[in-house]
Amino acid sequence: MSLFKARDWWSTVVEGEEGREEECDTGCLVIGNINNENPPKDKIVVGGFSGTLRVFSPQSYRSEEGEEVSGYRPDHVLLETTLIYPILQLAVGKFVSSNDLNHLCVLHPDRLVVYTISVASGQAGHGDHSRLAVAYQHKLQRNAHSFMTGPFGGVKGKEYLAVQSLDGCITVFEQESYAFSSFLPGFLLPGPIAYVAKSDALVTVSSDWCLQCFKYQAVAVATDNEKDKNSSNNNSKGGKRLSPEWTQQLGEPALDLCVLSPPEGPTSLLVLTHHAVFCFKESGVLKFVKKLEFNPSSFLAFIVDNYVHVCIASHTETLLVYRESQLKWASQLPFAPVALARANFSGITGALVMLGDSGQLHVSYMGTDPSLFVAPPTETREINYDQTDKELANLHKIIKASTKDTGALIGMNRGDSDLLVSGTVGTQLEMWTGNTRVQNPDGGVPAVPVVVRLTAHTPLNTVRVNIAVEKPLSVTQDTFVLRTICDTSQILVKFYLEDPYIPTNLSVSIITSYVTHTGIPRIITTNLDLPMRLVVKPSMPNKEADHKVTISTNKDAVSLPELFPDLASDTSVGTALGLQYYSGADITILSSRTTNRYRLQSDRSVYIWVRVMLYIYLSSVLPYIVYMEM
C-alpha cells in the first residue's frame, strides 16, 4: 500500500438508463478533440454496455471569490445520448473521406458506426449544444470482439478500420468501403490487437499465449480475393492461411496491448499479462520485462524524454508508475480502474483519466499528500482476574460438552450412533432400458439394483445422501434429500454402464450427512462393490494372448466356475474362462491344478486393470496367494 493518494481534480459517475448502474470495460474510454474545437482541446468520451454515450469537457473555472477551482459541473457534459446497441469499443480519428475532421467510431456487437459530432449555436441564451449524426455504418456478418485503427498500407491523411470477430476474422474497411476479410491462423479465442504504423503490421496475442506480428500486405493478400458484387456487405468467405512475421512466447494470457510510435525514435510494443509487463522492439526483440507482484487491472504507456513510462493499476486500488522496469511512484486510487488514459485540460496537463467497471470516472494527478492511518486509542480498563478465570472455566465446560463423542463426527458408523447406513447389492442383474452409449450386439447392457437402508435411532431432519461412482458407470440418481427420518428409510437406485470405455474401479461410495439434535454435523461413508458382470460378459476363452499375468498359490487351484459363479456359463470348463468387455476386448482366465497357478491374459495391455481387479478378487477368496507375475 502506498503512503500517497491520487489527487482528485474532477470526477463523476456515468449511469445507465433510468439511473441504473453502468457497466464498462477496457474499450469504453477514449480521449480526443471529438468536436474539432479550435484551438484543440481534449474531451472524454465514455460508453457502456447499456448503450449510453457521453462526452465530457472537464475544465477549471472561477469561483465567486475569484479563485480557480476544479470539479464537475453540469455544463461539462457536451453530449449525452443512448444508442440502441451495447458499446464495445470507442475510437477517435479521421474516418471520413470527404474531410480531415475527427470523427467518433463506435463498435457494436453486430455493426461498426462512425458518428459526426457537431456544435450548434444556442438560441435565447441557452448556450451551445452538440449533435450526434451518423456518417456511415457497416453491418457485420460476424459477432465483433474489438477493432483497431490506423493508416493501413501506408495511406496518408486517412485512418482505416479493422474489426476482429469472435471467430478470428479480421475485416478491414477503407473508411466507407469494405476492403477484405482474412482469418488469423490457429485461432481459438480473441485477444488484444493493435496496429504498428512504421512497419505497417498488426500485432495480436493468440490463444496459445504467443505474441504474433503479421504484415498488413500479407493479411490483405491472404484472402480469397473474391470481391463479388455484394462485397459491400463484407460477406466474403474465409481466406488462405497466414504466416506471422515473428512470434514471441509470453507464457500467460494477455490483458492489454499498447503500441508506442513516437515521431522520432524506435517503436515499442507493450503487453500486459497477469503477472508481468513485456516491452518488445518493432522487430520482436525483447527490450525489458517487469514481473509484477500484484494482480493488474489496466495499464497506460507513454514516452517522456525517450524513456517508456508505464502506469499500471491493480485490483488492490493502487497505481504504480514505472520508468521502463524501475518503479518511480506509487499512489492509492479510489477504485480499481478498467481503463486508463492521459489528457490535457484547461488548468491541468498530463492528467490521468480513470474509468471504473461501474461507470466511475475520475481525472486525477499524482500528489504528495500522505494518507496516514492513525489507530484509535484502545479502551483501557482494569482487569478482574477472578472474573476472567470464571469465564475461562465456563468456556472450557462448553467446549468439552460440545466435543463429546467427536469420534462420530466424520467417517464413523458405530452401532450406537444416531444413524446407521447400509447398502445391499442385488444378486440378479436387470436389462437397462434407459439411454446408454454402449453398443452391445447381443442386446442392451445390464443394470444392478442397490438398496440403501437408513436406520435412525432418533428423529433426524434434512438427511442428505450422495452416491458417487466413477465413470463410465452411472447411477440413476446420485443425490437424495430426506426431510425427516424417524425409523427406517430405503432408497433404490440402479447402476449401469453409460460409456464404452474402461472403468477404473467398481466401488461405490455412499456419503450421508446430517446434523444431530445437539447441532453437531456428522458424515457417514459407506462403500460397496459392484459385480464384475456389470462391465464384462462371458465369451469363448482364447488360449493365446500377447499380455499375460500369472498368479501363484500354495494351495490347489480351485475350479474357475466356483470362483466366478456369476460369470461362468453352462459350457464353461473348469480350467478356462473367457470374458469380454462391452467395448469388445477379450480376456481369458486359465487355471492349472498341477502347478497351482492362475493366468490372466489378453491381447491388449490397456485392459490390464481387469487382471488386477481379478487379482484383488482372487485375493479376497484365496488368502493363500503367494505372488503375482506380469
PDB file of N, CA and C in Angstrom, residues 3-71:
ATOM      1  N   LEU A   3       1.932   5.244   0.536  1.00  0.00           N
ATOM      2  CA  LEU A   3       1.707   6.284   1.526  1.00  0.00           C
ATOM      3  C   LEU A   3       0.913   7.437   0.945  1.00  0.00           C
ATOM      4  N   PHE A   4       1.000   7.635  -0.385  1.00  0.00           N
ATOM      5  CA  PHE A   4       0.379   8.780  -1.031  1.00  0.00           C
ATOM      6  C   PHE A   4      -0.916   8.373  -1.731  1.00  0.00           C
ATOM      7  N   LYS A   5      -1.724   9.379  -1.988  1.00  0.00           N
ATOM      8  CA  LYS A   5      -3.040   9.159  -2.575  1.00  0.00           C
ATOM      9  C   LYS A   5      -3.194  10.047  -3.799  1.00  0.00           C
ATOM     10  N   ALA A   6      -3.817   9.513  -4.857  1.00  0.00           N
ATOM     11  CA  ALA A   6      -4.042  10.293  -6.069  1.00  0.00           C
ATOM     12  C   ALA A   6      -4.970  11.464  -5.767  1.00  0.00           C
ATOM     13  N   ARG A   7      -4.593  12.640  -6.263  1.00  0.00           N
ATOM     14  CA  ARG A   7      -5.375  13.852  -6.013  1.00  0.00           C
ATOM     15  C   ARG A   7      -6.513  13.932  -7.015  1.00  0.00           C
ATOM     16  N   ASP A   8      -7.720  14.077  -6.505  1.00  0.00           N
ATOM     17  CA  ASP A   8      -8.914  14.129  -7.349  1.00  0.00           C
ATOM     18  C   ASP A   8      -9.089  15.548  -7.879  1.00  0.00           C
ATOM     19  N   TRP A   9      -9.059  15.703  -9.219  1.00  0.00           N
ATOM     20  CA  TRP A   9      -9.236  17.015  -9.842  1.00  0.00           C
ATOM     21  C   TRP A   9     -10.646  17.192 -10.402  1.00  0.00           C
ATOM     22  N   TRP A  10     -11.239  16.114 -10.890  1.00  0.00           N
ATOM     23  CA  TRP A  10     -12.585  16.161 -11.487  1.00  0.00           C
ATOM     24  C   TRP A  10     -13.133  14.748 -11.471  1.00  0.00           C
ATOM     25  N   SER A  11     -14.400  14.587 -11.121  1.00  0.00           N
ATOM     26  CA  SER A  11     -14.964  13.234 -11.046  1.00  0.00           C
ATOM     27  C   SER A  11     -16.469  13.286 -11.222  1.00  0.00           C
ATOM     28  N   THR A  12     -17.003  12.185 -11.722  1.00  0.00           N
ATOM     29  CA  THR A  12     -18.442  11.980 -11.856  1.00  0.00           C
ATOM     30  C   THR A  12     -18.696  10.488 -11.984  1.00  0.00           C
ATOM     31  N   VAL A  13     -19.951  10.122 -12.051  1.00  0.00           N
ATOM     32  CA  VAL A  13     -20.352   8.728 -12.218  1.00  0.00           C
ATOM     33  C   VAL A  13     -21.236   8.637 -13.452  1.00  0.00           C
ATOM     34  N   VAL A  14     -20.854   7.773 -14.384  1.00  0.00           N
ATOM     35  CA  VAL A  14     -21.627   7.558 -15.605  1.00  0.00           C
ATOM     36  C   VAL A  14     -22.686   6.509 -15.313  1.00  0.00           C
ATOM     37  N   GLU A  15     -23.942   6.889 -15.431  1.00  0.00           N
ATOM     38  CA  GLU A  15     -25.052   5.989 -15.144  1.00  0.00           C
ATOM     39  C   GLU A  15     -25.739   5.565 -16.435  1.00  0.00           C
ATOM     40  N   GLY A  16     -26.431   4.426 -16.348  1.00  0.00           N
ATOM     41  CA  GLY A  16     -27.197   3.939 -17.479  1.00  0.00           C
ATOM     42  C   GLY A  16     -28.568   4.575 -17.539  1.00  0.00           C
ATOM     43  N   GLU A  17     -29.444   3.950 -18.314  1.00  0.00           N
ATOM     44  CA  GLU A  17     -30.798   4.465 -18.437  1.00  0.00           C
ATOM     45  C   GLU A  17     -31.527   4.351 -17.109  1.00  0.00           C
ATOM     46  N   GLU A  18     -32.351   5.364 -16.825  1.00  0.00           N
ATOM     47  CA  GLU A  18     -33.191   5.399 -15.629  1.00  0.00           C
ATOM     48  C   GLU A  18     -32.356   5.283 -14.359  1.00  0.00           C
ATOM     49  N   GLY A  19     -31.126   5.801 -14.405  1.00  0.00           N
ATOM     50  CA  GLY A  19     -30.292   5.825 -13.217  1.00  0.00           C
ATOM     51  C   GLY A  19     -29.680   4.504 -12.829  1.00  0.00           C
ATOM     52  N   ARG A  20     -29.765   3.502 -13.702  1.00  0.00           N
ATOM     53  CA  ARG A  20     -29.175   2.203 -13.379  1.00  0.00           C
ATOM     54  C   ARG A  20     -27.658   2.272 -13.476  1.00  0.00           C
ATOM     55  N   GLU A  21     -27.006   1.368 -12.767  1.00  0.00           N
ATOM     56  CA  GLU A  21     -25.546   1.324 -12.766  1.00  0.00           C
ATOM     57  C   GLU A  21     -25.029   0.892 -14.128  1.00  0.00           C
ATOM     58  N   GLU A  22     -24.079   1.641 -14.664  1.00  0.00           N
ATOM     59  CA  GLU A  22     -23.500   1.330 -15.961  1.00  0.00           C
ATOM     60  C   GLU A  22     -22.401   0.279 -15.805  1.00  0.00           C
ATOM     61  N   GLU A  23     -22.165  -0.471 -16.863  1.00  0.00           N
ATOM     62  CA  GLU A  23     -21.100  -1.474 -16.885  1.00  0.00           C
ATOM     63  C   GLU A  23     -20.153  -1.129 -18.023  1.00  0.00           C
ATOM     64  N   CYS A  24     -18.866  -0.973 -17.684  1.00  0.00           N
ATOM     65  CA  CYS A  24     -17.864  -0.546 -18.649  1.00  0.00           C
ATOM     66  C   CYS A  24     -16.702  -1.529 -18.668  1.00  0.00           C
ATOM     67  N   ASP A  25     -15.922  -1.440 -19.760  1.00  0.00           N
ATOM     68  CA  ASP A  25     -14.741  -2.293 -19.905  1.00  0.00           C
ATOM     69  C   ASP A  25     -13.611  -1.479 -20.531  1.00  0.00           C
ATOM     70  N   THR A  26     -12.545  -2.179 -20.931  1.00  0.00           N
ATOM     71  CA  THR A  26     -11.324  -1.504 -21.364  1.00  0.00           C
ATOM     72  C   THR A  26     -11.554  -0.561 -22.537  1.00  0.00           C
ATOM     73  N   GLY A  27     -12.353  -0.948 -23.507  1.00  0.00           N
ATOM     74  CA  GLY A  27     -12.526  -0.142 -24.708  1.00  0.00           C
ATOM     75  C   GLY A  27     -13.556   0.956 -24.605  1.00  0.00           C
ATOM     76  N   CYS A  28     -14.128   1.192 -23.428  1.00  0.00           N
ATOM     77  CA  CYS A  28     -15.228   2.152 -23.286  1.00  0.00           C
ATOM     78  C   CYS A  28     -14.760   3.565 -22.975  1.00  0.00           C
ATOM     79  N   LEU A  29     -13.463   3.847 -23.068  1.00  0.00           N
ATOM     80  CA  LEU A  29     -12.925   5.176 -22.771  1.00  0.00           C
ATOM     81  C   LEU A  29     -11.983   5.593 -23.890  1.00  0.00           C
ATOM     82  N   VAL A  30     -12.141   6.847 -24.375  1.00  0.00           N
ATOM     83  CA  VAL A  30     -11.239   7.392 -25.385  1.00  0.00           C
ATOM     84  C   VAL A  30     -11.130   8.897 -25.156  1.00  0.00           C
ATOM     85  N   ILE A  31      -9.942   9.450 -25.458  1.00  0.00           N
ATOM     86  CA  ILE A  31      -9.665  10.872 -25.300  1.00  0.00           C
ATOM     87  C   ILE A  31      -9.379  11.462 -26.676  1.00  0.00           C
ATOM     88  N   GLY A  32      -9.935  12.639 -26.970  1.00  0.00           N
ATOM     89  CA  GLY A  32      -9.659  13.287 -28.245  1.00  0.00           C
ATOM     90  C   GLY A  32     -10.477  14.553 -28.414  1.00  0.00           C
ATOM     91  N   ASN A  33     -10.088  15.347 -29.388  1.00  0.00           N
ATOM     92  CA  ASN A  33     -10.818  16.570 -29.736  1.00  0.00           C
ATOM     93  C   ASN A  33     -11.970  16.184 -30.656  1.00  0.00           C
ATOM     94  N   ILE A  34     -12.984  15.571 -30.085  1.00  0.00           N
ATOM     95  CA  ILE A  34     -14.028  14.938 -30.870  1.00  0.00           C
ATOM     96  C   ILE A  34     -14.914  15.946 -31.583  1.00  0.00           C
ATOM     97  N   ASN A  35     -15.062  17.172 -31.039  1.00  0.00           N
ATOM     98  CA  ASN A  35     -15.903  18.179 -31.697  1.00  0.00           C
ATOM     99  C   ASN A  35     -15.087  19.153 -32.531  1.00  0.00           C
ATOM    100  N   ASN A  36     -13.794  18.825 -32.770  1.00  0.00           N
ATOM    101  CA  ASN A  36     -12.916  19.615 -33.637  1.00  0.00           C
ATOM    102  C   ASN A  36     -12.860  21.081 -33.215  1.00  0.00           C
ATOM    103  N   GLU A  37     -12.742  21.308 -31.927  1.00  0.00           N
ATOM    104  CA  GLU A  37     -12.646  22.666 -31.395  1.00  0.00           C
ATOM    105  C   GLU A  37     -11.296  23.276 -31.755  1.00  0.00           C
ATOM    106  N   ASN A  38     -11.279  24.579 -31.985  1.00  0.00           N
ATOM    107  CA  ASN A  38     -10.055  25.292 -32.338  1.00  0.00           C
ATOM    108  C   ASN A  38      -9.876  26.474 -31.380  1.00  0.00           C
ATOM    109  N   PRO A  39      -8.788  26.499 -30.621  1.00  0.00           N
ATOM    110  CA  PRO A  39      -7.664  25.551 -30.565  1.00  0.00           C
ATOM    111  C   PRO A  39      -8.097  24.202 -29.992  1.00  0.00           C
ATOM    112  N   PRO A  40      -7.363  23.131 -30.361  1.00  0.00           N
ATOM    113  CA  PRO A  40      -7.789  21.786 -29.939  1.00  0.00           C
ATOM    114  C   PRO A  40      -7.783  21.621 -28.422  1.00  0.00           C
ATOM    115  N   LYS A  41      -8.802  20.958 -27.932  1.00  0.00           N
ATOM    116  CA  LYS A  41      -8.911  20.623 -26.513  1.00  0.00           C
ATOM    117  C   LYS A  41      -9.381  19.176 -26.383  1.00  0.00           C
ATOM    118  N   ASP A  42      -8.800  18.487 -25.429  1.00  0.00           N
ATOM    119  CA  ASP A  42      -9.173  17.088 -25.218  1.00  0.00           C
ATOM    120  C   ASP A  42     -10.558  16.987 -24.599  1.00  0.00           C
ATOM    121  N   LYS A  43     -11.303  15.996 -25.041  1.00  0.00           N
ATOM    122  CA  LYS A  43     -12.607  15.652 -24.474  1.00  0.00           C
ATOM    123  C   LYS A  43     -12.577  14.192 -24.031  1.00  0.00           C
ATOM    124  N   ILE A  44     -13.407  13.866 -23.078  1.00  0.00           N
ATOM    125  CA  ILE A  44     -13.529  12.492 -22.585  1.00  0.00           C
ATOM    126  C   ILE A  44     -14.798  11.891 -23.169  1.00  0.00           C
ATOM    127  N   VAL A  45     -14.653  10.783 -23.873  1.00  0.00           N
ATOM    128  CA  VAL A  45     -15.798  10.071 -24.444  1.00  0.00           C
ATOM    129  C   VAL A  45     -15.911   8.734 -23.720  1.00  0.00           C
ATOM    130  N   VAL A  46     -17.082   8.472 -23.155  1.00  0.00           N
ATOM    131  CA  VAL A  46     -17.313   7.265 -22.362  1.00  0.00           C
ATOM    132  C   VAL A  46     -18.554   6.560 -22.897  1.00  0.00           C
ATOM    133  N   GLY A  47     -18.445   5.260 -23.104  1.00  0.00           N
ATOM    134  CA  GLY A  47     -19.581   4.425 -23.488  1.00  0.00           C
ATOM    135  C   GLY A  47     -19.794   3.323 -22.475  1.00  0.00           C
ATOM    136  N   GLY A  48     -20.859   2.577 -22.656  1.00  0.00           N
ATOM    137  CA  GLY A  48     -21.182   1.496 -21.730  1.00  0.00           C
ATOM    138  C   GLY A  48     -21.940   0.386 -22.427  1.00  0.00           C
ATOM    139  N   PHE A  49     -22.027  -0.740 -21.737  1.00  0.00           N
ATOM    140  CA  PHE A  49     -22.708  -1.892 -22.315  1.00  0.00           C
ATOM    141  C   PHE A  49     -24.214  -1.676 -22.437  1.00  0.00           C
ATOM    142  N   SER A  50     -24.771  -0.708 -21.726  1.00  0.00           N
ATOM    143  CA  SER A  50     -26.195  -0.418 -21.870  1.00  0.00           C
ATOM    144  C   SER A  50     -26.486   0.478 -23.068  1.00  0.00           C
ATOM    145  N   GLY A  51     -25.439   0.968 -23.747  1.00  0.00           N
ATOM    146  CA  GLY A  51     -25.618   1.812 -24.921  1.00  0.00           C
ATOM    147  C   GLY A  51     -25.512   3.295 -24.659  1.00  0.00           C
ATOM    148  N   THR A  52     -25.271   3.713 -23.425  1.00  0.00           N
ATOM    149  CA  THR A  52     -25.156   5.136 -23.125  1.00  0.00           C
ATOM    150  C   THR A  52     -23.830   5.679 -23.641  1.00  0.00           C
ATOM    151  N   LEU A  53     -23.876   6.884 -24.198  1.00  0.00           N
ATOM    152  CA  LEU A  53     -22.694   7.561 -24.732  1.00  0.00           C
ATOM    153  C   LEU A  53     -22.682   8.986 -24.193  1.00  0.00           C
ATOM    154  N   ARG A  54     -21.548   9.362 -23.585  1.00  0.00           N
ATOM    155  CA  ARG A  54     -21.415  10.703 -23.017  1.00  0.00           C
ATOM    156  C   ARG A  54     -20.072  11.296 -23.417  1.00  0.00           C
ATOM    157  N   VAL A  55     -20.092  12.608 -23.652  1.00  0.00           N
ATOM    158  CA  VAL A  55     -18.884  13.365 -23.966  1.00  0.00           C
ATOM    159  C   VAL A  55     -18.743  14.458 -22.916  1.00  0.00           C
ATOM    160  N   PHE A  56     -17.579  14.490 -22.252  1.00  0.00           N
ATOM    161  CA  PHE A  56     -17.313  15.461 -21.190  1.00  0.00           C
ATOM    162  C   PHE A  56     -16.154  16.362 -21.606  1.00  0.00           C
ATOM    163  N   SER A  57     -16.217  17.602 -21.132  1.00  0.00           N
ATOM    164  CA  SER A  57     -15.132  18.567 -21.329  1.00  0.00           C
ATOM    165  C   SER A  57     -14.774  19.168 -19.977  1.00  0.00           C
ATOM    166  N   PRO A  58     -13.984  18.450 -19.168  1.00  0.00           N
ATOM    167  CA  PRO A  58     -13.610  18.982 -17.843  1.00  0.00           C
ATOM    168  C   PRO A  58     -12.702  20.201 -17.979  1.00  0.00           C
ATOM    169  N   GLN A  59     -12.876  21.150 -17.094  1.00  0.00           N
ATOM    170  CA  GLN A  59     -12.035  22.339 -17.091  1.00  0.00           C
ATOM    171  C   GLN A  59     -12.190  23.042 -15.755  1.00  0.00           C
ATOM    172  N   SER A  60     -11.184  23.782 -15.415  1.00  0.00           N
ATOM    173  CA  SER A  60     -11.256  24.576 -14.189  1.00  0.00           C
ATOM    174  C   SER A  60     -12.060  25.851 -14.458  1.00  0.00           C
ATOM    175  N   TYR A  61     -12.564  26.472 -13.394  1.00  0.00           N
ATOM    176  CA  TYR A  61     -13.392  27.668 -13.535  1.00  0.00           C
ATOM    177  C   TYR A  61     -13.164  28.559 -12.323  1.00  0.00           C
ATOM    178  N   ARG A  62     -13.665  29.768 -12.425  1.00  0.00           N
ATOM    179  CA  ARG A  62     -13.504  30.742 -11.366  1.00  0.00           C
ATOM    180  C   ARG A  62     -14.680  30.672 -10.404  1.00  0.00           C
ATOM    181  N   SER A  63     -14.363  30.637  -9.133  1.00  0.00           N
ATOM    182  CA  SER A  63     -15.414  30.631  -8.120  1.00  0.00           C
ATOM    183  C   SER A  63     -15.919  32.051  -7.901  1.00  0.00           C
ATOM    184  N   GLU A  64     -16.913  32.191  -7.030  1.00  0.00           N
ATOM    185  CA  GLU A  64     -17.452  33.514  -6.732  1.00  0.00           C
ATOM    186  C   GLU A  64     -16.417  34.394  -6.050  1.00  0.00           C
ATOM    187  N   GLU A  65     -15.476  33.789  -5.367  1.00  0.00           N
ATOM    188  CA  GLU A  65     -14.413  34.550  -4.717  1.00  0.00           C
ATOM    189  C   GLU A  65     -13.286  34.890  -5.672  1.00  0.00           C
ATOM    190  N   GLY A  66     -13.390  34.411  -6.943  1.00  0.00           N
ATOM    191  CA  GLY A  66     -12.364  34.704  -7.924  1.00  0.00           C
ATOM    192  C   GLY A  66     -11.234  33.711  -7.959  1.00  0.00           C
ATOM    193  N   GLU A  67     -11.325  32.634  -7.208  1.00  0.00           N
ATOM    194  CA  GLU A  67     -10.272  31.629  -7.198  1.00  0.00           C
ATOM    195  C   GLU A  67     -10.531  30.584  -8.287  1.00  0.00           C
ATOM    196  N   GLU A  68      -9.446  30.027  -8.794  1.00  0.00           N
ATOM    197  CA  GLU A  68      -9.550  28.977  -9.812  1.00  0.00           C
ATOM    198  C   GLU A  68      -9.759  27.634  -9.113  1.00  0.00           C
ATOM    199  N   VAL A  69     -10.895  27.018  -9.369  1.00  0.00           N
ATOM    200  CA  VAL A  69     -11.242  25.748  -8.734  1.00  0.00           C
ATOM    201  C   VAL A  69     -11.558  24.726  -9.831  1.00  0.00           C
ATOM    202  N   SER A  70     -11.601  23.470  -9.409  1.00  0.00           N
ATOM    203  CA  SER A  70     -11.907  22.381 -10.338  1.00  0.00           C
ATOM    204  C   SER A  70     -13.004  21.522  -9.741  1.00  0.00           C
ATOM    205  N   GLY A  71     -13.606  20.698 -10.583  1.00  0.00           N
ATOM    206  CA  GLY A  71     -14.681  19.822 -10.145  1.00  0.00           C
ATOM    207  C   GLY A  71     -15.753  19.713 -11.210  1.00  0.00           C
TER     208      GLY A  71
END
